[in-house]
Coordinates of C-alpha atoms in Angstrom, one line a residue:
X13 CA 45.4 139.0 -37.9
X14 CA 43.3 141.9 -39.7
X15 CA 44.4 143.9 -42.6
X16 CA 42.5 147.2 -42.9
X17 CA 39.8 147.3 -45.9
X18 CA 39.5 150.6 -48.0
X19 CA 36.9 153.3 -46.5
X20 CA 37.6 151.7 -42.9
X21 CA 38.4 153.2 -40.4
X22 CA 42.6 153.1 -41.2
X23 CA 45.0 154.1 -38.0
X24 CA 47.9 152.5 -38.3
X25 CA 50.3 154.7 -36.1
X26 CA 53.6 154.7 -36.7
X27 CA 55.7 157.8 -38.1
X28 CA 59.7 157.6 -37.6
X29 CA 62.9 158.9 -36.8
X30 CA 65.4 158.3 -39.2
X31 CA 69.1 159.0 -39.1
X32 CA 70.2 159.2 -42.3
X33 CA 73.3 157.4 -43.8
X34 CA 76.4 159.4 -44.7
X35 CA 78.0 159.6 -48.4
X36 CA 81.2 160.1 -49.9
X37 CA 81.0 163.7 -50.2
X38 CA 79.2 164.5 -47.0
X39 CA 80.8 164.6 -43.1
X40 CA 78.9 162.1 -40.7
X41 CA 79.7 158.8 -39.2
X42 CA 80.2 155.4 -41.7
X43 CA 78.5 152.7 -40.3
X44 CA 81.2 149.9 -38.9
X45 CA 81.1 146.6 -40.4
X46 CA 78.9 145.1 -37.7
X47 CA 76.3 147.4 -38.9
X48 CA 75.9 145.2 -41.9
X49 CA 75.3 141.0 -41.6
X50 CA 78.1 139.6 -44.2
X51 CA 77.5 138.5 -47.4
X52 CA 74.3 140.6 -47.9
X53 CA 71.7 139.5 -49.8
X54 CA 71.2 139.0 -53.8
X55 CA 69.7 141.8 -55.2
X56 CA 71.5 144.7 -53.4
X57 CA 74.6 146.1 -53.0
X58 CA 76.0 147.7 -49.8
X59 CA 78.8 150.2 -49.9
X60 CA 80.5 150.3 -46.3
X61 CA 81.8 154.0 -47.5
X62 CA 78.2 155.7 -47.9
X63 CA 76.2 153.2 -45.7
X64 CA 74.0 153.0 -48.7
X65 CA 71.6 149.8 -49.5
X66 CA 71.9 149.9 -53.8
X67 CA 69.3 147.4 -55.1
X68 CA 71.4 146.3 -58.4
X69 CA 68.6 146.3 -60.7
X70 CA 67.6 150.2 -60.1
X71 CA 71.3 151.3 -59.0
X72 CA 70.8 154.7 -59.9
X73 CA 69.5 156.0 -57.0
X74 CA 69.8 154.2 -52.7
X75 CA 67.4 152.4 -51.8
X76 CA 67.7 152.7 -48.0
X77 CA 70.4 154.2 -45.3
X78 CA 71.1 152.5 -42.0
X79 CA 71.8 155.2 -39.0
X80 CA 73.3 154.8 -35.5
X81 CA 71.0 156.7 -33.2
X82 CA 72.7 156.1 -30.3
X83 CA 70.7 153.5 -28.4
X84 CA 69.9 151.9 -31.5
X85 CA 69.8 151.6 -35.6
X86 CA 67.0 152.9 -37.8
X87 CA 67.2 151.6 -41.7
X88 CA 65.3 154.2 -43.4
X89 CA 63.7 153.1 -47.1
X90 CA 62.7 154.5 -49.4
X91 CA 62.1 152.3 -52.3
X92 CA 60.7 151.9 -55.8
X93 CA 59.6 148.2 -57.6
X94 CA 62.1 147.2 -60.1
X95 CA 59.8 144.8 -61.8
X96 CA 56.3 143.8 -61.3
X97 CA 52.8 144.7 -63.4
X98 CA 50.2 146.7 -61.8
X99 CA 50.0 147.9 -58.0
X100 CA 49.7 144.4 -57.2
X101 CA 52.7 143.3 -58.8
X102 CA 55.0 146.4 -58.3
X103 CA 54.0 146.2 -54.4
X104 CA 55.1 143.0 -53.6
X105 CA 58.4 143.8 -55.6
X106 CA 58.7 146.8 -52.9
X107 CA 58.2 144.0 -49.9
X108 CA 60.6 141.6 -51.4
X109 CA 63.3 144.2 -51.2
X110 CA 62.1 144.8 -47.3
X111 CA 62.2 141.5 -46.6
X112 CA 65.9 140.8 -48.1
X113 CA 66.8 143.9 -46.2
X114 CA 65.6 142.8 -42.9
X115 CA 67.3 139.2 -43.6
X116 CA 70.6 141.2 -44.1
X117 CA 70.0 142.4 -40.5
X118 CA 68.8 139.5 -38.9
X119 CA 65.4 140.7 -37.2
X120 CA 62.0 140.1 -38.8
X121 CA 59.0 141.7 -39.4
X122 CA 58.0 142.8 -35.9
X123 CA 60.8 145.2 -36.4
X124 CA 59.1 147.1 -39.3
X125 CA 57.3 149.7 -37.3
X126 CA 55.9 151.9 -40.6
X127 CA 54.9 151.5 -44.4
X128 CA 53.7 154.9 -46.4
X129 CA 52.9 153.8 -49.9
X130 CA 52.3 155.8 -52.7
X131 CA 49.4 154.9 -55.2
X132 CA 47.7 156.4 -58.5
X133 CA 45.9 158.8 -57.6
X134 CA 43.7 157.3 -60.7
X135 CA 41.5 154.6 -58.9
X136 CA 42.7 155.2 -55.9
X137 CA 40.3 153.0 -53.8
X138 CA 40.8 150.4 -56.1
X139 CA 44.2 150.4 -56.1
X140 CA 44.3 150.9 -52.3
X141 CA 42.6 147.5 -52.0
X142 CA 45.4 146.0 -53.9
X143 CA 47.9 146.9 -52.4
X144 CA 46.6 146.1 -49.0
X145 CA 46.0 142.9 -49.9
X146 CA 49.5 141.8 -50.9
X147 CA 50.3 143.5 -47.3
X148 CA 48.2 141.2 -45.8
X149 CA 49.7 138.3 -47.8
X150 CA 53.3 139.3 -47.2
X151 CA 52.1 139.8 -43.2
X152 CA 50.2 137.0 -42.9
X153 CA 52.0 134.9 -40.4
X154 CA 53.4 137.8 -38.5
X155 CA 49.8 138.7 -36.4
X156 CA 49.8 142.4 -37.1
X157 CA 49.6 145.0 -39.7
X158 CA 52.2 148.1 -39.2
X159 CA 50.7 150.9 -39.4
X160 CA 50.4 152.1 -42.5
X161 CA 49.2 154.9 -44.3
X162 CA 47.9 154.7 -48.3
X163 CA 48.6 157.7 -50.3
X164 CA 46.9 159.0 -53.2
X165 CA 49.8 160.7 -54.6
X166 CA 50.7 159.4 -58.0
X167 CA 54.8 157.9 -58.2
X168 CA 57.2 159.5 -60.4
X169 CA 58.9 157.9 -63.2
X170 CA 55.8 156.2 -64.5
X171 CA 55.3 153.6 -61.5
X172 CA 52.5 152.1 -60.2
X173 CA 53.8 152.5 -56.5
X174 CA 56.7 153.2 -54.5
X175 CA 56.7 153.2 -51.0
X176 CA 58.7 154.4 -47.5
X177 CA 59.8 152.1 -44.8
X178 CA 61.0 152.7 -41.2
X179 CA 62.8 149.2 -39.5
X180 CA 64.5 149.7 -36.0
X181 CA 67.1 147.1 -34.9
X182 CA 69.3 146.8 -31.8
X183 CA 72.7 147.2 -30.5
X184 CA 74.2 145.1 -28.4
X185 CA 73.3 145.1 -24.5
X186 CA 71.0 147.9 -24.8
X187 CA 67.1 147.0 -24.8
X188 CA 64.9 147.6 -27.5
X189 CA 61.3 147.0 -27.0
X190 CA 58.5 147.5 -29.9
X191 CA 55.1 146.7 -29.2
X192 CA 52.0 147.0 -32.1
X193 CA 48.9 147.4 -30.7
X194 CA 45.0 147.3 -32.1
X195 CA 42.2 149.5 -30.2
X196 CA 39.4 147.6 -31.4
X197 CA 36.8 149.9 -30.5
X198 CA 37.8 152.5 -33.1
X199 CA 40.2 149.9 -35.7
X200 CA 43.4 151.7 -34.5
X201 CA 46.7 151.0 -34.9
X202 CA 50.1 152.3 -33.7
X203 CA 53.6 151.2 -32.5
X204 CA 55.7 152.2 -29.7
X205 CA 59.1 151.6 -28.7
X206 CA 61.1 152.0 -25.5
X207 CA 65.0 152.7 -25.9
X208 CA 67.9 154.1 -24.5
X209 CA 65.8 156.0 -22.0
X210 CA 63.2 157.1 -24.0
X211 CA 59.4 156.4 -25.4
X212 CA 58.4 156.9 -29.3
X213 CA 55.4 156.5 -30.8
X214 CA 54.8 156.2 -34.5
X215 CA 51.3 157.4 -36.5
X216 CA 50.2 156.8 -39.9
X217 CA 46.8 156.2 -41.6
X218 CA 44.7 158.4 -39.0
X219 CA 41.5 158.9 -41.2
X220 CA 38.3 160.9 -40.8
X221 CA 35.2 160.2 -42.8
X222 CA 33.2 163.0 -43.0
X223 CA 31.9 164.2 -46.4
X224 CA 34.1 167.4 -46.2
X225 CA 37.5 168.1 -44.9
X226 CA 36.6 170.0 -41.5
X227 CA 34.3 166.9 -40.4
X228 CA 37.1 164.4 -41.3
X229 CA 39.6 166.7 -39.4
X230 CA 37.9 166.5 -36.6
X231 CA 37.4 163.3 -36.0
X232 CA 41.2 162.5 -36.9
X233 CA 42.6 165.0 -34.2
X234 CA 40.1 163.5 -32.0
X235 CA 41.2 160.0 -32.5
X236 CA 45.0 161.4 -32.0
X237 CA 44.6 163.1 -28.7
X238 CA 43.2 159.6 -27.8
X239 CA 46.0 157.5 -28.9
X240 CA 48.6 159.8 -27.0
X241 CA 46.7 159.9 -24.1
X242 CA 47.0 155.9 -24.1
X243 CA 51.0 156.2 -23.6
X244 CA 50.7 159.0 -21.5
X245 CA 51.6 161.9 -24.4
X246 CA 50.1 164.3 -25.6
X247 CA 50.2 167.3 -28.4
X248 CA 53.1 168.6 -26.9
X249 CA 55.1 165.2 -27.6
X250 CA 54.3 165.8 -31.6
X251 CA 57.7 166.0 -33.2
X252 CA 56.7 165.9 -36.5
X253 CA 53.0 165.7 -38.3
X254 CA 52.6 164.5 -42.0
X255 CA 49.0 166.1 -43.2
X256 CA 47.8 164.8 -46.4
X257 CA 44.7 166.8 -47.9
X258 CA 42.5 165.9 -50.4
X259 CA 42.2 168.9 -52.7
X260 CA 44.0 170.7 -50.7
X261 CA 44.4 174.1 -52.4
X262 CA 42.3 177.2 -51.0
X263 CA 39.3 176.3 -48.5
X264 CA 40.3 172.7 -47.6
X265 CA 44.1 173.6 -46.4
X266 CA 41.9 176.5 -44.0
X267 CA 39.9 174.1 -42.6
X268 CA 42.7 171.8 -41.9
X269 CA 44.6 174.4 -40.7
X270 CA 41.3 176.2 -38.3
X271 CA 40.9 172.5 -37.2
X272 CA 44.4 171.6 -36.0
X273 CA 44.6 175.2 -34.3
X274 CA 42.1 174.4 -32.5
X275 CA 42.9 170.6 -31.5
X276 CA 45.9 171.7 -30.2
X277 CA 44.6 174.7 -28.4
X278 CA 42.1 172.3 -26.2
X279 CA 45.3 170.2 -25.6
X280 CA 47.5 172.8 -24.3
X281 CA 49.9 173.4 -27.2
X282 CA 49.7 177.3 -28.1
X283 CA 53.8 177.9 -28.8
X284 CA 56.6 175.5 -30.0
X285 CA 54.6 173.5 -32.6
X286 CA 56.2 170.5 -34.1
X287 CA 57.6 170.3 -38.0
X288 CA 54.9 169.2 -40.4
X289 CA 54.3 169.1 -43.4
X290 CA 50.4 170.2 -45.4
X291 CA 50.1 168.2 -49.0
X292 CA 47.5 167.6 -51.4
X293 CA 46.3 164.3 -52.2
X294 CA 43.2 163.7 -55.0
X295 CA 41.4 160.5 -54.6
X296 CA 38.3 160.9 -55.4
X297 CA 36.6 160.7 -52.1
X298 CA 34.9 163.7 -50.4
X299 CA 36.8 164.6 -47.3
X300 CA 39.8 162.7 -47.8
X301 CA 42.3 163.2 -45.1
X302 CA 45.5 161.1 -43.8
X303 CA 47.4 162.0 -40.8
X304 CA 51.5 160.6 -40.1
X305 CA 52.7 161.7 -36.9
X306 CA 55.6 160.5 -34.1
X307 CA 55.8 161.9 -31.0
X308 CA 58.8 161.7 -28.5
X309 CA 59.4 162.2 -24.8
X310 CA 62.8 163.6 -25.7
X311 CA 64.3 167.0 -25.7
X312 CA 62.6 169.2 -28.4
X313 CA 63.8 172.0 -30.4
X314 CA 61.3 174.0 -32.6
X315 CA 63.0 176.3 -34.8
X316 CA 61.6 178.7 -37.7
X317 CA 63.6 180.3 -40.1
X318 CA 64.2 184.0 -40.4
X319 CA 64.2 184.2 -44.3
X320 CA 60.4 183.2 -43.9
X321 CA 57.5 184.5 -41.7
X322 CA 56.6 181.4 -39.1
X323 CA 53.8 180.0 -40.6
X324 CA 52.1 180.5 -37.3
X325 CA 52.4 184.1 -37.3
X326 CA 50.5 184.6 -40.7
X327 CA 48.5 187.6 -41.5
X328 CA 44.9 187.3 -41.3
X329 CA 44.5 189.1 -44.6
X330 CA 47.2 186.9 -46.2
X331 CA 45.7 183.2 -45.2
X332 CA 41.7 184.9 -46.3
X333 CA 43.3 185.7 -49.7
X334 CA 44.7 182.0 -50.1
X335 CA 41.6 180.5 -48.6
X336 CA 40.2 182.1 -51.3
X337 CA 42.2 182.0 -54.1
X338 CA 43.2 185.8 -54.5
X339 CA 46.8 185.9 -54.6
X340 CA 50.6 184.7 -54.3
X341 CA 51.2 187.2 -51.4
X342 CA 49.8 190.1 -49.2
X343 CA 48.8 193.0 -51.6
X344 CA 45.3 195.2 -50.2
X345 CA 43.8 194.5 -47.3
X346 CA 40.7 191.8 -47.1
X347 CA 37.9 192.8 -44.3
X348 CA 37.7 190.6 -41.4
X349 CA 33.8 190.9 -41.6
X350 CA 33.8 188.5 -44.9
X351 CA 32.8 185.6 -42.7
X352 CA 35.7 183.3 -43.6
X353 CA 36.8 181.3 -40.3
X354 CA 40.6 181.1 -41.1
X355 CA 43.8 180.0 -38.1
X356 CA 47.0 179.9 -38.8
X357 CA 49.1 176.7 -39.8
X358 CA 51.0 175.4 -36.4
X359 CA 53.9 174.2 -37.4
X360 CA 57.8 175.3 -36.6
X361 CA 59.7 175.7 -40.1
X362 CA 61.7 172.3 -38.9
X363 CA 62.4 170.7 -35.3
X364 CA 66.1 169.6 -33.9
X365 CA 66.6 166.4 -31.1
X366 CA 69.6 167.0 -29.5
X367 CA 70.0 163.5 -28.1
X368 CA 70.2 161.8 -31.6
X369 CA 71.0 165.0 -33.6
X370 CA 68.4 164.4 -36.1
X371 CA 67.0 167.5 -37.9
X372 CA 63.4 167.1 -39.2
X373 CA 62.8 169.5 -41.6
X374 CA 59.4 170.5 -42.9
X375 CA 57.5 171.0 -45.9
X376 CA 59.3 173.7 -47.1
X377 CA 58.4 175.9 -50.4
X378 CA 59.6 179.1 -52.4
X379 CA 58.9 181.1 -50.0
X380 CA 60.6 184.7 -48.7
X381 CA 58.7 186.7 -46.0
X382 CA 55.3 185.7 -47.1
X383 CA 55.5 186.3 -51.1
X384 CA 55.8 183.2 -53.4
X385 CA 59.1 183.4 -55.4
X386 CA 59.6 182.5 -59.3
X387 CA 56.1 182.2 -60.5
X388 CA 56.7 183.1 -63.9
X389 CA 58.2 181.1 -66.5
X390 CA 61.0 183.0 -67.7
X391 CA 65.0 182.9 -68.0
X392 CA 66.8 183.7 -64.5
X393 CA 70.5 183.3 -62.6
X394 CA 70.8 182.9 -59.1
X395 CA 73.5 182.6 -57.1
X396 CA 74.0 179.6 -54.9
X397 CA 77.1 179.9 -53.5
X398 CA 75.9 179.2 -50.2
X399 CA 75.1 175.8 -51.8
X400 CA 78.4 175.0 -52.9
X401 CA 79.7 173.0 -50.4
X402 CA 76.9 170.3 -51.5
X403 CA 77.7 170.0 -54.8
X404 CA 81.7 171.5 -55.3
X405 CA 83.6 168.1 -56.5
X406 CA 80.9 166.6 -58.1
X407 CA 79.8 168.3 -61.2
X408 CA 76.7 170.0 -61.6
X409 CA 74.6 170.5 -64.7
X410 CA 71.9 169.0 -66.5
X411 CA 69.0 169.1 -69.0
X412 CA 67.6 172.3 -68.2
X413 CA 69.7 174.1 -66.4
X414 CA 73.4 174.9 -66.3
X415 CA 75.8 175.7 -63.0
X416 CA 79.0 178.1 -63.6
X417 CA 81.5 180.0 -61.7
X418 CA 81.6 183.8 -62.8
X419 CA 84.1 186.0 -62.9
X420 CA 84.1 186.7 -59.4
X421 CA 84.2 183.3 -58.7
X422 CA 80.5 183.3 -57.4
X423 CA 78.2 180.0 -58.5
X424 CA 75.2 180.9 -60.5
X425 CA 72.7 179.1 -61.9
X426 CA 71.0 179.7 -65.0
X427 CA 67.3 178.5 -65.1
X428 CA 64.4 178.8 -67.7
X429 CA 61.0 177.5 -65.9
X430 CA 59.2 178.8 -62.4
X431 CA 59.5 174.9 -61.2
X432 CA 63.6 175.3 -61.7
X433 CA 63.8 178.3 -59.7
X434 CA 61.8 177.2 -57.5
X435 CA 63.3 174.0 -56.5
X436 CA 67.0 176.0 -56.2
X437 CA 65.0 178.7 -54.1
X438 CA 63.8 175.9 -51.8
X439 CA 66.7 174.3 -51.6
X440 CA 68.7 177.7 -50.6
X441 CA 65.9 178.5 -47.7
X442 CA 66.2 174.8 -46.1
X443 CA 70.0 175.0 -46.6
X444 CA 69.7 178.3 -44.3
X445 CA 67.3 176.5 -41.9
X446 CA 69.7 174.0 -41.3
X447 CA 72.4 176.3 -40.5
X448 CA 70.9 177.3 -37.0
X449 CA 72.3 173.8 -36.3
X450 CA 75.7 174.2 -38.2
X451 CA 74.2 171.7 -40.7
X452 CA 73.7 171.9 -44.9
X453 CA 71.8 170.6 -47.1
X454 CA 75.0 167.9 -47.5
X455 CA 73.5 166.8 -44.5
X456 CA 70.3 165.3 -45.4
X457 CA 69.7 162.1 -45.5
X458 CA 66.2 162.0 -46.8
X459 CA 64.5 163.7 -49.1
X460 CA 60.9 163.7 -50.1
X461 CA 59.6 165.7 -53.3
X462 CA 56.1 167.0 -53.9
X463 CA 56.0 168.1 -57.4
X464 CA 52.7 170.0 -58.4
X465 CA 52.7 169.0 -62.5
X466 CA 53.6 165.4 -63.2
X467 CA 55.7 166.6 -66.4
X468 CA 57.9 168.5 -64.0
X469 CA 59.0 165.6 -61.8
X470 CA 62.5 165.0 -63.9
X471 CA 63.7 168.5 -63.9
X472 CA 62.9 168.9 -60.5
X473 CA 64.6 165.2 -59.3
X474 CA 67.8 166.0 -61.4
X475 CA 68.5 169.8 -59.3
X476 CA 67.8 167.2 -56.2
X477 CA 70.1 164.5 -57.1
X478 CA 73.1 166.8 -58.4
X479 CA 73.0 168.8 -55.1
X480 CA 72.6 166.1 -52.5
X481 CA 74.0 163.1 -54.3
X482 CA 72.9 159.5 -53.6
X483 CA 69.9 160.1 -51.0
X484 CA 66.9 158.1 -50.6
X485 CA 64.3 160.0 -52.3
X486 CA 60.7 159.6 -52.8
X487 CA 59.1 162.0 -55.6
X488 CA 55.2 162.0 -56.3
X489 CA 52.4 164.4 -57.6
X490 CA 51.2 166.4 -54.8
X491 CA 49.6 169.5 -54.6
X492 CA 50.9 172.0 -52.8
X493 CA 48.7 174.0 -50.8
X494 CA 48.8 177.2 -52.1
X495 CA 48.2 178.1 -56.1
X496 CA 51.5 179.5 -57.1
X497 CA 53.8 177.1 -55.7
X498 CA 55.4 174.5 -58.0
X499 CA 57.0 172.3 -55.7
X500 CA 57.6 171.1 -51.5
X501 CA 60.5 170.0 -50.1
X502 CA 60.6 167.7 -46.9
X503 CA 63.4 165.7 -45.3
X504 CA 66.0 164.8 -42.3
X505 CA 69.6 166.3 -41.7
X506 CA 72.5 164.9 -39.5
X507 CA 75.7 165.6 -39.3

């Protein structure tokens, strides 16, 4: 057994599809009452309605969702500590709530097939060390390390750490096969699974060490093509890509981006890019990158969204004034001559699998054609009537912000910062994504929430939670890749 040491060489593959669980106010399947073991274990709750996992101690918000995918059941977690000092401490409160949660479902650890955890980004390296040592502790008898991917990414709500989970478990007379393997030869890690038909592979922790971005990039995307070429996939399998970027705003997201473009160009994939999702970490180390990643030998469904410019179709002149800081959207014209490589970001605005109906949706930010939205700080109303169906029934309204039915019977929202209107404009342009697959926002069933400014991270969590209700969320401080935007939305719809 090995457990991956800061600064080593970390690919732990394994990224997942989920199937989130249904609530009370939202249409989708309720799991039966063989989906949960009886008498489930102290410390959570389990509401058979909602198919939600409610640890007691932090009850105001799920802790994880079990989903029938067909040929089997992904429980999807996404969990904070509810006691515990320091990484060290909080961590190992996370893994005690996995581990009652796999007791619950009777399989063990071989069925965890990937860990993202979150850490300060405040001593990162340290605190990376930590927490991969209570990993090792809490995986010590099982002969392998999931793949897992360390974040620098500092928690909300003033924790130390919180982290995301994927476990699969099996229905009955259908095979489910998950294998971990080690490449020793370049200290890789990833997990595969054969099911129902099918082959997945799941990516975390892909690392390059180079003293800038661009040389880090490289060697990750290099690493990747050779993992899928071991299972016989390649680029085109991709289904969804998690891109973490250390300082990422300006030349570091271009690099990223002129490196991917041309890692997937060599490997055949010019059109129907998988969802991803571009974030900024800050960890102190030059050329900090992280790659997440599944890939599928499914059916496929890239989809962009017609209130935005696909992201692969951007203006040259647009991605040389971000790559250099000019502007929140195309105003003048840059020359080409200025000697600034620049490639568009390949990525679809979000990706559908028929098969299992799962909707991955991307990284998605206030964005309309190719202009930033609501960069000022200043009083607004919006209407969000195509929102309504989320929230109608529930109640909505807040510190900050205030939802009312005028006198046309339209809902408007009355905001007062940029990150407000933001988050309601990024909700609204996801909630019109999903729509290509008669799906809402009162679909998803997991949510993850990049906030730029720590201070923001309540206001922005509270819009969240009063317009999708009890879904596992995970919010940090990330920075988004471009200056003006305030906040990134990612997550997973099904009906």
């Amino acid at each position: 057994m090995f457990i991956h040491q800061p600064f080593i060489g970390v690919f732990s593959l394994c990224v997942v599809y989920i199937t989130m669980g249904g609530r009370h106010i939202v249409k989708g399947s309720v799991p039966s009452s063989e989906d949960v073991l009886p008498g489930f274990c102290e410390g959570f709750s389990y509401s058979p309605e909602s198919g939600i996992f409610l640890p007691k101690k932090i009850a105001a918000s799920p802790s994880a969702t079990k989903l029938d995918l067909g040929s089997h059941f992904e429980i999807r977690c996404s969990i904070y500590p509810s006691s515990g000092e320091g990484v060290g401490g909080q961590f190992k409160d996370c893994l005690s709530q996995i581990s009652r949660i796999l007791t619950a479902q009777g399989v063990d650890r071989k069925n965890i097939v990937q860990f993202t955890v979150f850490l300060p980004s405040d001593g990162f390296l340290w605190n990376r060390e930590a927490a991969a040592s209570v990993l090792g502790d809490f995986l010590h008898e099982s002969g392998f390390i999931p793949p897992t991917s360390f974040i620098g990414q500092t928690p909300s709500h003033g924790k130390m750490t919180c982290l995301e989970s994927v476990i699969l478990t099996p229905k009955e007379n259908i095979s489910l096969k998950i294998r971990h393997e080690h490449i020793p030869q370049v200290d890789v890690d990833y997990s595969a699974a054969e099911v129902g038909g099918h082959r997945w592979m799941w990516g975390g922790g892909l690392e390059g060490h180079g003293p800038d971005t661009k040389t880090s990039c490289v060697r990750a995307f290099s690493l990747l093509a050779d993992v899928l070429a071991r299972e016989g996939m390649s680029f085109q399998h991709i289904v969804s890509q998690k891109n973490y970027v250390d300082s990422i705003c300006h030349r570091n997201y271009n690099d990223f981006n002129v490196v991917r473009a041309a890692a997937y160009r060599r490997g055949g994939l010019v059109d129907g890019f998988p969802s991803a999702t571009g974030i900024g970490t800050v960890t102190g180390v030059p050329g900090h990158f992280v790659m997440e990643f599944v890939a599928y030998d499914g059916v496929r469904e890239p989809l962009d969204n017609d209130w935005q410019r696909p992201a692969h179709k951007y203006d040259r002149e647009w991605l040389e004034q971000q790559a250099r800081g000019v502007g929140a959207s195309i105003g003048g014209s840059l020359s080409s001559s200025t000697g600034l490589s620049v490639d568009t970001p390949k990525f679809s605005r979000g990706l559908y699998l028929p098969e299992s109906g799962v909707f991955l949706v991307s990284g998605t930010a206030s964005i309309i054609g190719t202009k930033i939205q609501h960069t000022m700080d200043e009083p607004k109303e919006m209407r969000i009537d195509d929102l309504a169906d989320a929230f109608v029934g529930r109640g909505v309204g807040g510190s900050g912000f205030e939802v009312v039915a005028d006198a046309g019977g339209r809902f408007v929202v009355q905001t007062t910062s940029a990150v407000e209107a933001q988050t309601w404009q990024t909700l609204k342009i996801i909630n019109h994504l999903l729509a290509q697959r008669d799906m809402s926002v009162a679909d998803i069933r997991q949510l993850r929430v990049y906030v730029k400014h720590i201070g923001d991270v309540n206001r922005v969590s509270e819009i969240c939670r009063k317009v999708l209700g009890d879904v596992p969320t995970i919010c940090v401080n990330g920075s988004v890749c471009y200056e003006d935007m305030l906040v990134e939305l990612e997550g997973l719809a099904k009906k």
